CSV table of C-alpha atoms in Angstrom, one decimal:
chain,number,residue,atom,x,y,z
R,1,UNK,CA,-47.7,-34.8,14.6
R,2,UNK,CA,-49.6,-34.7,17.8
R,3,UNK,CA,-52.4,-36.8,16.2
R,4,UNK,CA,-49.9,-39.5,15.2
R,5,UNK,CA,-48.4,-39.6,18.7
R,6,UNK,CA,-51.9,-39.9,20.1
R,7,UNK,CA,-52.7,-42.7,17.8
R,8,UNK,CA,-49.5,-44.6,18.7
R,9,UNK,CA,-50.3,-44.1,22.4
R,10,UNK,CA,-53.8,-45.4,22.0
R,11,UNK,CA,-52.4,-48.3,19.9
R,12,UNK,CA,-49.9,-49.2,22.6
R,13,UNK,CA,-52.6,-49.1,25.3
R,14,UNK,CA,-54.9,-51.3,23.2
R,15,UNK,CA,-52.0,-53.8,22.5
R,16,UNK,CA,-51.2,-53.9,26.2
R,17,UNK,CA,-54.8,-54.4,27.1
R,18,UNK,CA,-55.1,-57.3,24.5
R,19,UNK,CA,-51.9,-58.9,25.9
R,20,UNK,CA,-53.2,-58.6,29.5
R,21,UNK,CA,-56.6,-60.1,28.4
R,22,UNK,CA,-54.8,-62.9,26.6
R,23,UNK,CA,-52.6,-63.7,29.6
R,24,UNK,CA,-55.7,-63.7,31.8
R,25,UNK,CA,-57.6,-66.1,29.6
R,26,UNK,CA,-54.6,-68.4,29.5
R,27,UNK,CA,-54.3,-68.3,33.3
R,28,UNK,CA,-58.0,-69.0,33.7
R,29,UNK,CA,-57.9,-71.9,31.2
R,30,UNK,CA,-54.9,-73.3,33.0
R,31,UNK,CA,-56.6,-73.0,36.4
R,32,UNK,CA,-59.7,-74.7,35.0
R,33,UNK,CA,-57.6,-77.6,33.7
R,34,UNK,CA,-55.8,-78.0,37.0
R,35,UNK,CA,-59.1,-77.7,39.0
R,36,UNK,CA,-60.8,-80.3,36.7
R,37,UNK,CA,-57.9,-82.7,37.3
R,38,UNK,CA,-58.2,-82.3,41.0
R,39,UNK,CA,-61.9,-83.2,41.3
R,40,UNK,CA,-62.4,-85.5,44.2
R,41,UNK,CA,-64.4,-88.1,42.3
R,42,UNK,CA,-61.5,-88.6,39.9
R,43,UNK,CA,-59.2,-89.4,42.8
R,44,UNK,CA,-61.8,-91.9,44.1
R,45,UNK,CA,-62.1,-93.6,40.7
R,46,UNK,CA,-58.3,-93.8,40.4
R,47,UNK,CA,-58.1,-95.4,43.9
R,48,UNK,CA,-60.9,-97.8,43.0
R,49,UNK,CA,-59.1,-98.9,39.9
R,50,UNK,CA,-55.9,-99.5,41.7
R,51,UNK,CA,-57.6,-101.4,44.5
R,52,UNK,CA,-59.5,-103.6,42.1
R,53,UNK,CA,-56.4,-104.5,40.1
R,54,UNK,CA,-54.8,-105.8,43.3
R,55,UNK,CA,-57.9,-107.9,44.0
R,56,UNK,CA,-58.1,-109.7,40.7
R,57,UNK,CA,-55.7,-111.8,38.7
R,58,UNK,CA,-54.9,-111.3,35.1
R,59,UNK,CA,-54.7,-115.0,34.3
R,60,UNK,CA,-58.2,-115.7,35.7
R,61,UNK,CA,-59.9,-113.3,33.3
R,62,UNK,CA,-57.5,-111.4,30.9
R,63,UNK,CA,-60.4,-109.5,29.2
R,64,UNK,CA,-61.8,-108.2,32.4
R,65,UNK,CA,-58.3,-107.3,33.8
R,66,UNK,CA,-57.5,-105.4,30.6
R,67,UNK,CA,-60.9,-103.5,30.9
R,68,UNK,CA,-60.1,-102.5,34.4
R,69,UNK,CA,-56.6,-101.4,33.4
R,70,UNK,CA,-58.1,-99.2,30.7
R,71,UNK,CA,-60.7,-97.5,33.0
R,72,UNK,CA,-60.7,-93.8,32.6
R,73,UNK,CA,-62.3,-91.3,35.1
R,74,UNK,CA,-65.9,-90.6,34.0
R,75,UNK,CA,-69.2,-89.3,35.5
R,76,UNK,CA,-71.5,-92.3,36.1
R,77,UNK,CA,-75.2,-91.7,36.6
R,78,UNK,CA,-78.5,-93.5,36.9
R,79,UNK,CA,-81.7,-91.8,35.5
R,80,UNK,CA,-84.9,-92.7,37.3
R,81,UNK,CA,-87.6,-91.2,35.2
R,82,UNK,CA,-90.5,-91.8,37.5
R,83,UNK,CA,-88.7,-90.5,40.5
R,84,UNK,CA,-87.6,-87.5,38.3
R,85,UNK,CA,-84.1,-87.7,39.5
R,86,UNK,CA,-80.6,-88.3,38.2
R,87,UNK,CA,-78.2,-90.1,40.6
R,88,UNK,CA,-74.5,-89.7,40.2
R,89,UNK,CA,-73.7,-91.4,43.5
R,90,UNK,CA,-71.9,-94.4,41.8
R,91,UNK,CA,-69.4,-91.9,40.4
R,92,UNK,CA,-67.7,-92.3,43.8
R,93,UNK,CA,-69.4,-95.3,45.3
R,94,UNK,CA,-68.2,-97.7,42.6
R,95,UNK,CA,-67.9,-100.8,44.8
R,96,UNK,CA,-71.5,-100.5,46.1
R,97,UNK,CA,-72.5,-103.8,44.5
R,98,UNK,CA,-69.1,-105.5,44.4
R,99,UNK,CA,-68.6,-108.2,47.1
R,100,UNK,CA,-64.8,-107.8,46.7
R,101,UNK,CA,-65.1,-104.5,48.5
R,102,UNK,CA,-67.1,-105.7,51.5
R,103,UNK,CA,-64.3,-104.8,53.9
R,104,UNK,CA,-63.3,-101.5,52.1
R,105,UNK,CA,-63.8,-98.1,53.6
R,106,UNK,CA,-66.1,-95.5,52.2
R,107,UNK,CA,-66.7,-94.5,49.5
R,108,UNK,CA,-65.6,-97.9,48.1
R,109,UNK,CA,-67.4,-100.3,50.4
R,110,UNK,CA,-70.1,-102.7,49.4
R,111,UNK,CA,-73.7,-101.9,50.4
R,112,UNK,CA,-74.2,-103.2,54.0
R,113,UNK,CA,-77.4,-105.1,52.9
R,114,UNK,CA,-76.7,-106.9,49.6
R,115,UNK,CA,-79.9,-108.8,49.9
R,116,UNK,CA,-81.8,-105.5,49.7
R,117,UNK,CA,-80.0,-104.6,46.5
R,118,UNK,CA,-81.3,-107.7,44.9
R,119,UNK,CA,-84.8,-106.2,45.0
R,120,UNK,CA,-83.5,-102.6,44.5
R,121,UNK,CA,-80.7,-102.8,41.9
R,122,UNK,CA,-78.8,-99.5,41.7
R,123,UNK,CA,-78.9,-99.4,37.9
R,124,UNK,CA,-82.8,-99.2,38.1
R,125,UNK,CA,-83.5,-97.4,41.3
R,126,UNK,CA,-80.4,-95.3,41.9
R,127,UNK,CA,-79.5,-94.3,45.5
R,128,UNK,CA,-81.3,-91.2,46.5
R,129,UNK,CA,-84.7,-92.9,46.3
R,130,UNK,CA,-83.8,-94.7,49.5
R,131,UNK,CA,-81.1,-92.5,50.9
R,132,UNK,CA,-82.1,-89.0,50.0
R,133,UNK,CA,-79.4,-86.4,49.2
R,134,UNK,CA,-78.6,-84.5,46.0
R,135,UNK,CA,-78.1,-87.1,43.3
R,136,UNK,CA,-76.7,-84.6,40.7
R,137,UNK,CA,-73.8,-83.6,42.9
R,138,UNK,CA,-70.3,-85.1,42.5
R,139,UNK,CA,-68.8,-83.8,45.7
R,140,UNK,CA,-69.1,-84.9,49.3
R,141,UNK,CA,-70.5,-81.6,50.5
R,142,UNK,CA,-72.7,-81.0,47.5
R,143,UNK,CA,-74.4,-84.4,47.8
R,144,UNK,CA,-75.6,-83.4,51.3
R,145,UNK,CA,-73.7,-86.1,53.2
R,146,UNK,CA,-73.8,-83.5,55.9
R,147,UNK,CA,-77.2,-81.7,56.1
R,148,UNK,CA,-77.5,-78.5,54.2
R,149,UNK,CA,-79.7,-75.9,55.9
R,150,UNK,CA,-83.1,-75.5,54.2
R,151,UNK,CA,-82.1,-77.9,51.4
R,152,UNK,CA,-85.1,-79.7,50.0
R,153,UNK,CA,-83.8,-83.3,50.2
R,154,UNK,CA,-80.9,-83.9,52.6
R,155,UNK,CA,-79.3,-87.3,53.2
R,156,UNK,CA,-81.5,-89.4,55.5
R,157,UNK,CA,-80.2,-90.1,59.0
R,158,UNK,CA,-79.6,-93.8,59.8
R,159,UNK,CA,-82.3,-93.9,62.4
R,160,UNK,CA,-84.9,-92.5,59.9
R,161,UNK,CA,-83.9,-94.6,56.9
R,162,UNK,CA,-87.1,-96.6,56.9
R,163,UNK,CA,-89.1,-93.4,56.3
R,164,UNK,CA,-88.0,-93.6,52.7
R,165,UNK,CA,-89.4,-97.2,52.4
R,166,UNK,CA,-92.8,-95.8,53.1
R,167,UNK,CA,-92.6,-93.6,50.0
R,168,UNK,CA,-93.2,-96.7,47.8
R,169,UNK,CA,-94.3,-99.5,50.2
R,170,UNK,CA,-97.5,-99.0,52.2
R,171,UNK,CA,-97.7,-102.5,53.5
R,172,UNK,CA,-95.1,-102.1,56.3
R,173,UNK,CA,-95.5,-105.7,57.5
R,174,UNK,CA,-94.8,-107.1,54.0
R,175,UNK,CA,-91.4,-105.5,53.9
R,176,UNK,CA,-90.8,-106.0,57.7
R,177,UNK,CA,-90.3,-102.2,58.3
R,178,UNK,CA,-90.3,-102.6,62.1
R,179,UNK,CA,-89.6,-98.9,62.7
R,180,UNK,CA,-92.5,-97.8,60.5
R,181,UNK,CA,-94.8,-100.3,62.2
R,182,UNK,CA,-93.8,-99.0,65.6
R,183,UNK,CA,-94.2,-95.4,64.6
R,184,UNK,CA,-97.7,-96.1,63.2
R,185,UNK,CA,-98.6,-97.8,66.5
R,186,UNK,CA,-97.3,-94.9,68.5
R,187,UNK,CA,-99.5,-92.6,66.3
R,188,UNK,CA,-102.5,-94.7,67.3
R,189,UNK,CA,-101.6,-95.1,70.9
R,190,UNK,CA,-101.1,-91.4,71.5
R,191,UNK,CA,-104.3,-90.5,69.6
R,192,UNK,CA,-102.5,-88.2,67.3
R,193,UNK,CA,-105.6,-88.5,65.0
R,194,UNK,CA,-107.5,-86.5,67.6
R,195,UNK,CA,-105.8,-83.4,66.1
R,196,UNK,CA,-104.2,-84.4,62.8
R,197,UNK,CA,-105.6,-85.9,59.6
R,198,UNK,CA,-104.1,-88.5,57.4
R,199,UNK,CA,-105.9,-89.1,54.1
R,200,UNK,CA,-109.0,-87.4,55.4
R,201,UNK,CA,-109.3,-89.3,58.7
R,202,UNK,CA,-108.7,-87.5,62.0
R,203,UNK,CA,-109.2,-84.1,63.6
R,204,UNK,CA,-108.4,-80.7,62.2
R,205,UNK,CA,-106.8,-78.9,65.2
R,206,UNK,CA,-103.3,-79.4,63.8
R,207,UNK,CA,-101.9,-79.5,60.3
R,208,UNK,CA,-102.9,-82.3,57.9
R,209,UNK,CA,-100.0,-84.8,57.9
R,210,UNK,CA,-101.0,-86.6,54.7
R,211,UNK,CA,-98.2,-85.0,52.7
R,212,UNK,CA,-95.7,-84.2,55.4
R,213,UNK,CA,-92.9,-85.8,53.5
R,214,UNK,CA,-93.6,-83.5,50.5
R,215,UNK,CA,-93.4,-80.2,52.5
R,216,UNK,CA,-90.5,-77.9,51.8
R,217,UNK,CA,-88.1,-77.6,54.7
R,218,UNK,CA,-88.1,-73.8,54.4
R,219,UNK,CA,-91.7,-73.7,55.6
R,220,UNK,CA,-90.6,-74.7,59.1
R,221,UNK,CA,-89.3,-72.4,61.8
R,222,UNK,CA,-85.8,-73.2,63.1
R,223,UNK,CA,-85.4,-70.4,65.7
R,224,UNK,CA,-85.3,-72.9,68.6
R,225,UNK,CA,-83.6,-75.7,66.7
R,226,UNK,CA,-80.1,-76.7,67.6
R,227,UNK,CA,-78.3,-78.4,64.8
R,228,UNK,CA,-78.9,-78.5,61.0
R,229,UNK,CA,-82.0,-76.7,59.7
R,230,UNK,CA,-83.5,-79.7,58.1
R,231,UNK,CA,-87.0,-81.2,58.2
R,232,UNK,CA,-85.5,-84.3,59.9
R,233,UNK,CA,-84.0,-82.3,62.7
R,234,UNK,CA,-87.2,-80.2,63.0
R,235,UNK,CA,-89.6,-83.2,63.4
R,236,UNK,CA,-87.3,-84.9,65.9
R,237,UNK,CA,-87.0,-81.8,68.1
R,238,UNK,CA,-90.7,-81.1,67.7
R,239,UNK,CA,-91.6,-84.5,69.1
R,240,UNK,CA,-89.1,-84.0,71.9
R,241,UNK,CA,-90.4,-80.6,73.0
R,242,UNK,CA,-93.3,-79.2,70.9
R,243,UNK,CA,-93.7,-76.0,72.8
R,244,UNK,CA,-90.1,-75.0,72.5
R,245,UNK,CA,-89.9,-75.6,68.8
R,246,UNK,CA,-93.4,-74.2,68.1
R,247,UNK,CA,-94.3,-71.6,70.7
R,248,UNK,CA,-98.1,-71.4,71.2
R,249,UNK,CA,-98.8,-74.9,69.8
R,250,UNK,CA,-101.6,-76.8,71.6
R,251,UNK,CA,-99.6,-80.0,71.3
R,252,UNK,CA,-98.4,-81.3,74.6
R,253,UNK,CA,-95.1,-83.1,75.3
R,254,UNK,CA,-95.4,-86.9,75.2
R,255,UNK,CA,-93.1,-89.2,77.2
R,256,UNK,CA,-91.0,-91.0,74.6
R,257,UNK,CA,-87.4,-92.3,74.5
R,258,UNK,CA,-85.1,-91.4,71.6
R,259,UNK,CA,-85.9,-94.6,69.8
R,260,UNK,CA,-89.6,-94.1,69.9
R,261,UNK,CA,-89.2,-90.5,68.7
R,262,UNK,CA,-87.2,-91.7,65.7
R,263,UNK,CA,-89.9,-94.4,64.9
R,264,UNK,CA,-92.7,-91.8,65.1
R,265,UNK,CA,-90.7,-89.4,63.1
R,266,UNK,CA,-90.0,-92.1,60.5
R,267,UNK,CA,-93.7,-92.8,60.1
R,268,UNK,CA,-94.6,-89.1,59.7
R,269,UNK,CA,-91.7,-88.5,57.3
R,270,UNK,CA,-93.0,-91.4,55.2
R,271,UNK,CA,-96.3,-89.8,54.5
R,272,UNK,CA,-96.4,-88.6,50.9
R,273,UNK,CA,-99.0,-87.9,48.2
R,274,UNK,CA,-96.6,-88.9,45.4
R,275,UNK,CA,-97.9,-91.8,43.4
R,276,UNK,CA,-95.8,-94.5,41.7
R,277,UNK,CA,-96.9,-96.9,39.0
R,278,UNK,CA,-94.0,-99.4,39.1
R,279,UNK,CA,-94.5,-102.9,40.4
R,280,UNK,CA,-92.5,-102.1,43.6
R,281,UNK,CA,-95.1,-99.5,44.5
R,282,UNK,CA,-97.7,-101.7,46.1
R,283,UNK,CA,-101.3,-100.7,45.8
R,284,UNK,CA,-102.2,-102.4,49.0
R,285,UNK,CA,-102.9,-99.8,51.7
R,286,UNK,CA,-101.8,-100.4,55.3
R,287,UNK,CA,-104.5,-101.9,57.5
R,288,UNK,CA,-104.2,-98.9,59.8
R,289,UNK,CA,-107.3,-96.7,60.2
R,290,UNK,CA,-106.5,-93.6,62.3
R,291,UNK,CA,-108.8,-93.4,65.4
R,292,UNK,CA,-111.6,-90.9,65.3
R,293,UNK,CA,-111.5,-87.9,67.5
R,294,UNK,CA,-112.2,-89.0,71.1
R,295,UNK,CA,-115.3,-86.9,72.1
R,296,UNK,CA,-114.7,-87.6,75.8
R,297,UNK,CA,-111.5,-85.6,75.7
R,298,UNK,CA,-111.9,-81.8,75.2
R,299,UNK,CA,-110.1,-80.5,72.2
R,300,UNK,CA,-107.3,-78.0,72.9
R,301,UNK,CA,-108.0,-74.4,72.1
R,302,UNK,CA,-106.9,-73.4,68.6
R,303,UNK,CA,-104.0,-71.0,68.2
R,304,UNK,CA,-102.6,-69.1,65.3
R,305,UNK,CA,-99.5,-71.4,65.4
R,306,UNK,CA,-101.7,-74.5,65.0
R,307,UNK,CA,-102.7,-73.4,61.5
R,308,UNK,CA,-99.1,-72.9,60.4
R,309,UNK,CA,-97.5,-75.6,58.2
R,310,UNK,CA,-94.7,-76.0,60.6
R,311,UNK,CA,-96.5,-75.7,63.9
R,312,UNK,CA,-97.4,-79.3,64.8
């Protein structure tokens, strides 16, 4: 008798446990469905569809109008094999190549430089090649619109945008990259090659800058950095006050205004060892030859910090 009562008690507990588990699964599934429906990119696509329908007339192009009416939310992406990246930026930025959206607000507005897109079509080059950021993300925060501490590739600040041009184009004059040209000239004028090397030319007091753009942001010290812990912030602050950012560095502070600092930072951030075989990746090297070490100027004493990746 006692055994049967025990079996019934165990059976009731197991039944209750199964019911609770079933309810929990249903709740989780319901929450997943609700959360999936609330994804921000779906709202953006719905808004884009509604805005576009107001801009076009059905009688002008019935087929196109019907296609817009039938648009369903979907992840859109561009795969750039050589860049080894997947861009989903157009999942939200759907009007990026549409002149109808030139006066729209973000994320619907047309690219501010349509002429540039003629040579860099989004469907072939994506967006992160030029803008940085996390192309796989489908959220504002995840895509790194605001810098993420120690994140490998954060969205490039407006003043440093030309640094990405230097990844592919080495002939700065040909593409009229004025900030890269100025940054390169500052590098020459301040005799940076006296301590740093680029492609085997220059001194060896400070770190080799040939692959500065390829260095991981986590290799830098951010103890004295105010603001996001990104490589962009680090290099700007380092040029502004080297000894504050890298205590013990032999590098002195140069008198530069904010614009000059951004130009020099753009040039340094463009230095990469990544090679590209596509036609846009010109094989013509810049005519700049870093100056040799000036023997008339005594080299600063080496310090332990000078050998560190993030010191100079």
